[in-house]
Amino acid sequence: MLNPDQLQAENQQLRRQLDSLLREARANEDKMQRFELLEHRLIAARSLAELVRLLLVEYKLAFDIDAVSLCLVDAEREAARLLELEPADIAQGGIFEGLALLDDAQPLQALFGEQPRPWLGLFQAERHRSGFCGDTAGLKSVALLPLLRHGELIGSLQFGSRDAARYEPSAGTKFLERLAGLIAVCLDSALNQERLKQAGITDALTGVHNRRYFEHRCQIEISEARRYRHPLACMFLDIDHFKRINDQYGHAAGDAVLRRVGQLIRSQMRAGDTIARYGGEEFVLLLPRCPLGHARDIAERIRGAISERPLAASSSQQVAVTASLGLAMLAPQAASSAADASGSALAAQLVAQADRALYQAKEAGRNRVVMAD
Ligand SMILES: Nc1nc2c(ncn2[C@@H]2O[C@H](COP(=O)(O)OP(=O)(O)OP(=O)(O)O)[C@@H](O)[C@H]2O)c(=O)[nH]1
């Protein structure tokens, strides 16, 4: 039999254990709630950028993680385009600190081996450093989560802690497996949503934007040009005697020429410029913050790039192509003095001027640039 003092001591001990269990249960419940909240936000993410930010910033904060990094296999540079990363930032994620876009899955295969599964354990600099894009100083333990879609590695998520006991090999990985599965599905779905969005504003044949997008963009650029008194250049480009190309080489060759011309125009433009297929063999370009002299140089460069050498219309056909361009400017003073005009009226005026200049270029013999009066 225990005496009353012993009983009381045992009672206190039990109470302490109960309190600690209760605290742990509350902490777990709190963690589960935060996790569920983030899970819902992951599922609701409407763009790839939002998803990446949730993983790299919000997860880190919500679960007090010392280092988080995300690697994505991006052989086609699709994610880089959607996240608007400059080529120099692709390996380092640019503004998305902790993101790395990979050319292929090879580094991930090296990290996870034949059968990729979540891995928890002590940080090994040689093995794990490449998975963390940022600073790894002080990391003691890590959790590595392969992201798989239809059995293929599409990326990986890494958590790092300065606490050696935080990610222990003995901890269950079921929860992490579920998390990795969810993230992989969310990434896939964000990419698909972006593709759908792009499909609505992209010309399927040439891959440049479509007329609908141009009309929307034109309003935005005009209002920016008016607000900041920037010059805005608009160009129409039409391939010369395109009907003859179709007639002589066939419709498929004509399509190939349209695609190639789209690429050539794009290669001469800056990141903030807009190029769209206006219809048939006609393209339209918008160059914000571009004064007349510069716009004329760019138009000449585009014309030169198209006519410089025959374009490949198929593996065996080379077609000599020329194009005519009409150029119109929404000059800063015109934009501000026309303060009363609506954005759509100014857009219609700008487009009509560029189109008239294009007509004059055709009339004057084609393969030339004409500036609107
Ligand atoms: N291959 C191909 N041809 C197209 C497409 N859209 C329009 N066209 C053709 O483009 C040709 C345009 O001909 P026209 O408007 O007469 O002009 P053009 O022959 O380029 O002559 P100019 O503009 O006066 O130099 C037509 O034959 C259309 O059928 C397309 O998506 N693919």
Coordinates of C-alpha atoms and ligand atoms in Angstrom, one line a residue:
M1 CA 0.0 0.0 0.0
L2 CA 1.3 3.5 -0.8
N3 CA 1.2 6.1 1.9
P4 CA -0.7 9.3 1.4
D5 CA 2.5 11.3 0.5
Q6 CA 3.5 8.7 -2.1
L7 CA -0.1 8.7 -3.4
Q8 CA 0.0 12.5 -3.7
A9 CA 3.4 12.4 -5.4
E10 CA 2.2 9.8 -7.9
N11 CA -1.0 11.8 -8.4
Q12 CA 1.1 15.0 -9.2
Q13 CA 3.2 13.0 -11.6
L14 CA 0.2 11.7 -13.4
R15 CA -1.3 15.1 -13.6
R16 CA 1.9 16.4 -15.1
Q17 CA 1.9 13.7 -17.7
L18 CA -1.8 14.4 -18.5
D19 CA -1.0 18.1 -18.8
S20 CA 1.9 17.4 -21.2
L21 CA -0.3 15.0 -23.2
L22 CA -3.0 17.6 -23.4
R23 CA -0.6 20.3 -24.5
E24 CA 0.8 18.0 -27.2
A25 CA -2.7 17.2 -28.3
R26 CA -3.6 20.9 -28.5
A27 CA -0.4 21.6 -30.4
N28 CA -1.1 18.8 -32.8
E29 CA -4.7 20.0 -33.2
D30 CA -3.4 23.5 -33.9
K31 CA -0.8 22.1 -36.4
M32 CA -3.5 20.1 -38.1
Q33 CA -5.7 23.2 -38.4
R34 CA -2.9 25.2 -39.9
F35 CA -2.1 22.4 -42.2
E36 CA -5.7 22.0 -43.3
L37 CA -5.9 25.8 -43.9
L38 CA -2.8 25.7 -46.1
E39 CA -4.1 22.5 -47.8
H40 CA -7.3 24.4 -48.8
R41 CA -5.3 27.3 -50.1
L42 CA -3.0 25.0 -52.1
I43 CA -6.1 23.5 -53.7
A44 CA -7.6 26.9 -54.4
A45 CA -4.4 28.4 -55.8
R46 CA -5.3 29.9 -59.2
S47 CA -1.8 30.4 -60.7
L48 CA 1.5 28.7 -60.6
A49 CA 3.1 31.8 -59.0
E50 CA 0.5 31.7 -56.1
L51 CA 1.2 28.0 -55.5
V52 CA 5.0 28.4 -55.5
R53 CA 4.6 31.4 -53.1
L54 CA 2.4 29.3 -50.8
L55 CA 4.9 26.5 -50.6
L56 CA 8.0 28.6 -50.2
V57 CA 6.7 31.5 -48.1
E58 CA 3.5 30.5 -46.3
Y59 CA 4.6 27.0 -45.3
K60 CA 7.8 28.2 -44.0
L61 CA 6.0 30.8 -41.8
A62 CA 3.1 28.6 -40.7
F63 CA 5.3 25.7 -39.6
D64 CA 8.3 27.7 -38.6
I65 CA 10.6 25.8 -40.9
D66 CA 14.2 27.1 -41.2
A67 CA 14.7 26.4 -45.0
V68 CA 12.2 25.4 -47.7
S69 CA 13.1 24.8 -51.3
L70 CA 11.3 23.6 -54.3
C71 CA 12.8 22.0 -57.4
L72 CA 10.7 21.6 -60.5
V73 CA 11.6 19.8 -63.7
D74 CA 11.0 22.3 -66.5
A75 CA 12.6 21.0 -69.6
E76 CA 10.3 23.1 -71.9
R77 CA 10.8 26.2 -69.8
E78 CA 7.1 26.4 -69.4
A79 CA 7.2 27.2 -65.7
A80 CA 9.9 29.8 -66.2
R81 CA 7.7 31.5 -68.8
L82 CA 4.6 31.4 -66.5
L83 CA 6.6 32.7 -63.6
E84 CA 8.1 35.4 -65.9
L85 CA 11.7 34.4 -64.9
E86 CA 14.6 35.9 -66.8
P87 CA 16.9 33.3 -68.3
A88 CA 19.6 34.2 -65.8
D89 CA 17.3 33.5 -62.9
I90 CA 16.0 30.1 -63.9
A91 CA 18.4 28.0 -61.9
Q92 CA 18.0 30.3 -58.8
G93 CA 14.3 31.1 -59.0
G94 CA 14.7 34.9 -59.3
I95 CA 12.2 36.6 -57.0
F96 CA 11.0 33.1 -55.8
E97 CA 13.7 32.5 -53.3
G98 CA 14.2 28.8 -52.8
L99 CA 12.9 27.8 -56.2
A100 CA 15.1 25.9 -58.8
L101 CA 13.9 24.9 -62.3
L102 CA 15.7 21.9 -63.6
D103 CA 16.5 20.9 -67.2
D104 CA 15.7 17.3 -66.5
A105 CA 14.9 14.9 -63.6
Q106 CA 18.4 13.5 -63.3
P107 CA 19.5 15.5 -60.1
L108 CA 16.3 14.3 -58.4
Q109 CA 16.8 10.7 -59.5
A110 CA 20.3 11.0 -57.9
L111 CA 18.7 12.3 -54.7
F112 CA 15.9 9.8 -54.4
G113 CA 17.2 6.7 -56.2
E114 CA 15.1 4.1 -58.0
Q115 CA 12.0 4.3 -55.9
P116 CA 11.4 7.8 -54.8
R117 CA 9.9 8.1 -51.3
P118 CA 9.9 10.8 -48.6
W119 CA 13.2 10.8 -46.7
L120 CA 13.9 12.2 -43.3
G121 CA 17.2 12.3 -41.5
L122 CA 20.3 14.2 -40.7
F123 CA 21.5 16.8 -43.2
Q124 CA 24.4 15.6 -45.3
A125 CA 26.0 18.6 -47.0
E126 CA 27.5 16.7 -49.9
R127 CA 24.2 14.8 -50.7
H128 CA 21.6 17.4 -49.9
R129 CA 23.1 20.8 -50.6
S130 CA 22.1 20.7 -54.3
G131 CA 18.4 20.2 -53.2
F132 CA 18.5 23.5 -51.3
C133 CA 18.8 26.5 -53.4
G134 CA 19.5 29.0 -50.6
D135 CA 21.8 29.1 -47.6
T136 CA 22.2 25.7 -45.9
A137 CA 24.4 26.9 -43.1
G138 CA 23.3 25.5 -39.7
L139 CA 20.9 22.9 -41.1
K140 CA 20.9 19.7 -39.0
S141 CA 18.0 17.6 -40.3
V142 CA 16.0 17.5 -43.5
A143 CA 12.8 16.1 -45.0
L144 CA 13.0 15.4 -48.7
L145 CA 9.7 14.9 -50.6
P146 CA 9.7 13.6 -54.1
L147 CA 6.8 15.0 -56.2
L148 CA 5.5 12.4 -58.5
R149 CA 2.8 12.5 -61.2
H150 CA 1.8 9.3 -63.0
G151 CA 4.9 7.6 -61.6
E152 CA 7.3 10.3 -62.9
L153 CA 9.4 12.7 -60.9
I154 CA 8.1 16.2 -61.6
G155 CA 10.0 17.9 -58.8
S156 CA 10.8 17.8 -55.1
L157 CA 10.2 19.8 -52.0
Q158 CA 12.8 20.1 -49.3
F159 CA 12.4 21.2 -45.6
G160 CA 15.4 21.9 -43.5
S161 CA 15.8 22.5 -39.8
R162 CA 18.5 23.6 -37.4
D163 CA 17.1 21.1 -35.0
A164 CA 18.6 17.7 -35.5
A165 CA 15.6 16.0 -33.9
R166 CA 13.0 17.7 -36.1
Y167 CA 13.1 15.4 -39.0
E168 CA 14.0 12.0 -37.7
P169 CA 14.1 8.8 -39.8
S170 CA 11.9 7.1 -37.3
A171 CA 9.0 9.6 -37.9
G172 CA 6.1 8.3 -40.0
T173 CA 6.2 9.4 -43.6
K174 CA 2.5 8.7 -44.4
F175 CA 1.6 12.3 -43.7
L176 CA 4.4 13.6 -45.9
E177 CA 3.6 11.2 -48.7
R178 CA 0.0 12.5 -48.6
L179 CA 1.3 16.1 -48.6
A180 CA 3.7 15.4 -51.6
G181 CA 0.8 13.7 -53.5
L182 CA -1.4 16.7 -52.9
I183 CA 1.3 19.2 -54.0
A184 CA 2.0 17.3 -57.2
V185 CA -1.6 17.3 -58.1
C186 CA -1.9 21.0 -57.3
L187 CA 1.1 21.8 -59.5
D188 CA -0.3 19.8 -62.4
S189 CA -3.6 21.5 -62.0
A190 CA -2.1 25.0 -61.8
L191 CA -0.1 24.3 -65.0
N192 CA -3.3 23.1 -66.7
Q193 CA -5.2 26.1 -65.6
E194 CA -2.4 28.4 -66.9
R195 CA -2.4 26.4 -70.2
L196 CA -6.2 26.9 -70.6
K197 CA -5.8 30.6 -69.8
Q198 CA -3.0 30.8 -72.4
A199 CA -5.1 28.9 -75.0
G200 CA -7.8 31.6 -74.7
I201 CA -5.4 34.3 -75.6
T202 CA -3.0 32.5 -78.0
D203 CA -3.1 32.0 -81.7
A204 CA -3.0 28.2 -82.1
L205 CA -1.0 28.2 -85.4
T206 CA 1.8 30.7 -84.6
G207 CA 1.9 30.6 -80.8
V208 CA 1.8 34.4 -80.5
H209 CA -1.2 36.1 -78.9
N210 CA -4.5 36.4 -80.6
R211 CA -6.5 39.5 -81.7
R212 CA -8.7 39.3 -78.6
Y213 CA -5.6 39.6 -76.3
F214 CA -4.2 42.4 -78.4
E215 CA -7.5 44.4 -78.1
H216 CA -7.4 43.9 -74.3
R217 CA -3.7 44.8 -74.1
C218 CA -4.0 47.8 -76.3
Q219 CA -6.4 49.4 -73.8
I220 CA -4.0 48.7 -70.9
E221 CA -1.0 50.1 -72.8
I222 CA -2.8 53.2 -73.8
S223 CA -3.9 54.0 -70.3
E224 CA -0.3 53.4 -69.1
A225 CA 1.1 55.6 -71.8
R226 CA -1.4 58.4 -70.9
R227 CA -0.7 58.2 -67.2
Y228 CA 3.1 58.2 -67.4
R229 CA 3.3 60.2 -70.7
H230 CA 5.2 57.5 -72.4
P231 CA 5.3 57.1 -76.2
L232 CA 3.5 53.9 -77.5
A233 CA 4.3 52.5 -80.9
C234 CA 1.9 50.3 -82.8
M235 CA 2.8 48.4 -86.0
F236 CA 0.9 46.3 -88.5
L237 CA 2.9 43.8 -90.5
D238 CA 1.5 41.9 -93.5
I239 CA 3.3 39.2 -95.5
D240 CA 3.6 40.2 -99.1
H241 CA 1.8 38.2 -101.8
F242 CA 1.1 35.5 -99.2
K243 CA -1.6 34.1 -101.5
R244 CA 1.1 33.2 -104.0
I245 CA 3.1 31.3 -101.4
N246 CA 0.0 29.3 -100.6
D247 CA -0.7 28.7 -104.3
Q248 CA 2.8 27.8 -105.2
Y249 CA 4.0 25.7 -102.2
G250 CA 0.7 24.6 -100.6
H251 CA -1.2 25.6 -97.5
A252 CA 1.0 23.6 -95.1
A253 CA 4.0 25.6 -96.3
G254 CA 2.0 28.8 -95.9
D255 CA 1.3 27.8 -92.3
A256 CA 5.0 27.1 -91.7
V257 CA 5.9 30.5 -93.1
L258 CA 3.4 32.2 -90.7
R259 CA 4.9 30.4 -87.8
R260 CA 8.4 31.3 -88.8
V261 CA 7.5 35.0 -89.3
G262 CA 5.9 35.0 -85.8
Q263 CA 9.2 33.7 -84.4
L264 CA 11.3 36.2 -86.3
I265 CA 9.1 39.1 -85.1
R266 CA 9.3 37.8 -81.5
S267 CA 13.1 37.5 -81.7
Q268 CA 13.3 41.3 -82.3
M269 CA 11.1 42.4 -79.4
R270 CA 11.6 43.1 -75.8
A271 CA 9.9 41.3 -72.9
G272 CA 7.2 43.9 -72.3
D273 CA 6.2 44.2 -76.0
T274 CA 3.1 42.6 -77.4
I275 CA 2.8 40.6 -80.7
A276 CA -0.5 39.2 -81.9
R277 CA -1.8 37.6 -85.0
Y278 CA -4.5 40.1 -86.1
G279 CA -5.9 37.7 -88.8
G280 CA -4.8 35.8 -91.9
E281 CA -1.2 36.8 -92.7
E282 CA -1.3 40.0 -90.6
F283 CA 0.5 40.6 -87.3
V284 CA 0.1 43.6 -85.0
L285 CA 2.7 44.8 -82.5
L286 CA 2.6 47.1 -79.5
L287 CA 5.8 48.6 -78.2
P288 CA 5.4 50.6 -74.9
R289 CA 7.9 53.3 -73.9
C290 CA 9.3 53.2 -77.4
P291 CA 10.0 56.6 -79.1
L292 CA 9.5 57.0 -82.9
G293 CA 13.2 56.7 -83.9
H294 CA 13.6 53.5 -82.0
A295 CA 10.3 52.1 -83.3
R296 CA 11.3 52.8 -86.8
D297 CA 14.6 50.9 -86.2
I298 CA 12.8 47.9 -84.8
A299 CA 10.4 47.9 -87.7
E300 CA 13.3 48.0 -90.2
R301 CA 15.1 45.2 -88.2
I302 CA 12.0 43.0 -88.4
R303 CA 11.5 43.7 -92.1
G304 CA 15.2 42.9 -92.7
A305 CA 15.1 39.7 -90.6
I306 CA 12.2 38.3 -92.7
S307 CA 13.6 39.2 -96.1
E308 CA 17.3 38.5 -95.3
R309 CA 17.2 34.8 -96.3
P310 CA 14.6 32.3 -97.6
L311 CA 12.5 30.8 -94.8
A312 CA 12.2 27.0 -94.3
A313 CA 8.6 26.1 -95.2
S314 CA 9.3 22.3 -94.9
S315 CA 12.4 20.2 -94.7
S316 CA 12.9 20.5 -98.4
Q317 CA 11.3 23.9 -99.3
Q318 CA 12.9 27.3 -98.8
V319 CA 10.6 30.3 -99.5
A320 CA 11.7 33.9 -100.1
V321 CA 9.4 36.1 -98.1
T322 CA 9.0 39.8 -97.6
A323 CA 6.7 41.8 -95.5
S324 CA 5.3 45.4 -95.3
L325 CA 4.9 47.4 -92.2
G326 CA 2.8 50.4 -91.1
L327 CA 3.9 52.3 -88.0
A328 CA 1.8 54.7 -85.9
M329 CA 2.7 56.4 -82.6
L330 CA 0.6 57.4 -79.7
A331 CA 2.9 60.3 -78.8
P332 CA 3.0 61.4 -75.1
Q333 CA 1.6 64.9 -75.9
A334 CA -1.1 63.5 -78.2
A335 CA -2.1 61.1 -75.4
S336 CA -2.3 63.7 -72.7
S337 CA -3.9 66.4 -74.9
A338 CA -6.6 63.9 -75.9
A339 CA -7.5 63.5 -72.3
D340 CA -11.2 63.5 -73.1
A341 CA -10.9 60.7 -75.6
S342 CA -11.8 57.2 -74.2
G343 CA -9.2 54.5 -74.2
S344 CA -11.1 52.5 -76.8
A345 CA -11.4 55.5 -79.1
L346 CA -7.7 56.1 -78.9
A347 CA -7.0 52.4 -79.5
A348 CA -9.2 52.4 -82.6
Q349 CA -7.5 55.6 -83.9
L350 CA -4.0 54.1 -83.3
V351 CA -4.9 50.8 -85.1
A352 CA -6.5 52.7 -88.0
Q353 CA -3.4 54.9 -88.5
A354 CA -1.1 51.9 -88.4
D355 CA -3.4 50.0 -90.8
R356 CA -3.5 53.0 -93.2
A357 CA 0.3 53.2 -93.1
L358 CA 0.5 49.5 -93.9
Y359 CA -1.8 50.1 -96.9
Q360 CA 0.5 52.8 -98.2
A361 CA 3.5 50.5 -97.8
K362 CA 1.8 48.0 -100.0
E363 CA 0.8 50.7 -102.5
A364 CA 4.4 52.0 -102.6
G365 CA 5.7 48.6 -103.7
R366 CA 5.8 46.3 -100.5
N367 CA 8.8 45.2 -98.5
R368 CA 9.0 48.5 -96.7
V369 CA 8.1 50.4 -93.6
V370 CA 5.8 53.4 -93.8
M371 CA 5.2 55.8 -90.9
A372 CA 1.7 57.2 -90.5
D373 CA 1.3 60.9 -91.2
Ligands
LIG1 N1 -1.6 29.0 -95.1 C1 -2.4 29.8 -94.6 N2 -3.0 30.8 -95.4 C2 -3.8 31.7 -94.8 C3 -4.2 31.7 -93.5 N3 -5.0 32.7 -93.2 C4 -5.2 33.4 -94.4 N4 -4.4 32.8 -95.4 C5 -4.3 33.1 -96.8 O1 -3.6 34.4 -96.9 C6 -3.9 34.9 -98.2 C7 -4.0 36.4 -98.1 O2 -4.1 36.9 -99.4 P1 -4.4 38.4 -99.8 O3 -5.2 39.0 -98.8 O4 -4.9 38.4 -101.2 O5 -3.0 39.1 -99.7 P2 -1.6 38.8 -100.3 O6 -1.6 37.7 -101.3 O7 -0.7 38.6 -99.1 O8 -1.2 40.1 -101.0 P3 -0.7 41.5 -100.4 O9 -1.1 41.5 -98.9 O10 -1.4 42.5 -101.2 O11 0.8 41.5 -100.5 C8 -5.2 34.2 -98.7 O12 -4.9 33.4 -99.8 C9 -5.6 33.4 -97.5 O13 -6.3 32.2 -97.8 C10 -3.6 30.6 -92.7 O14 -3.9 30.5 -91.5 N5 -2.8 29.7 -93.2

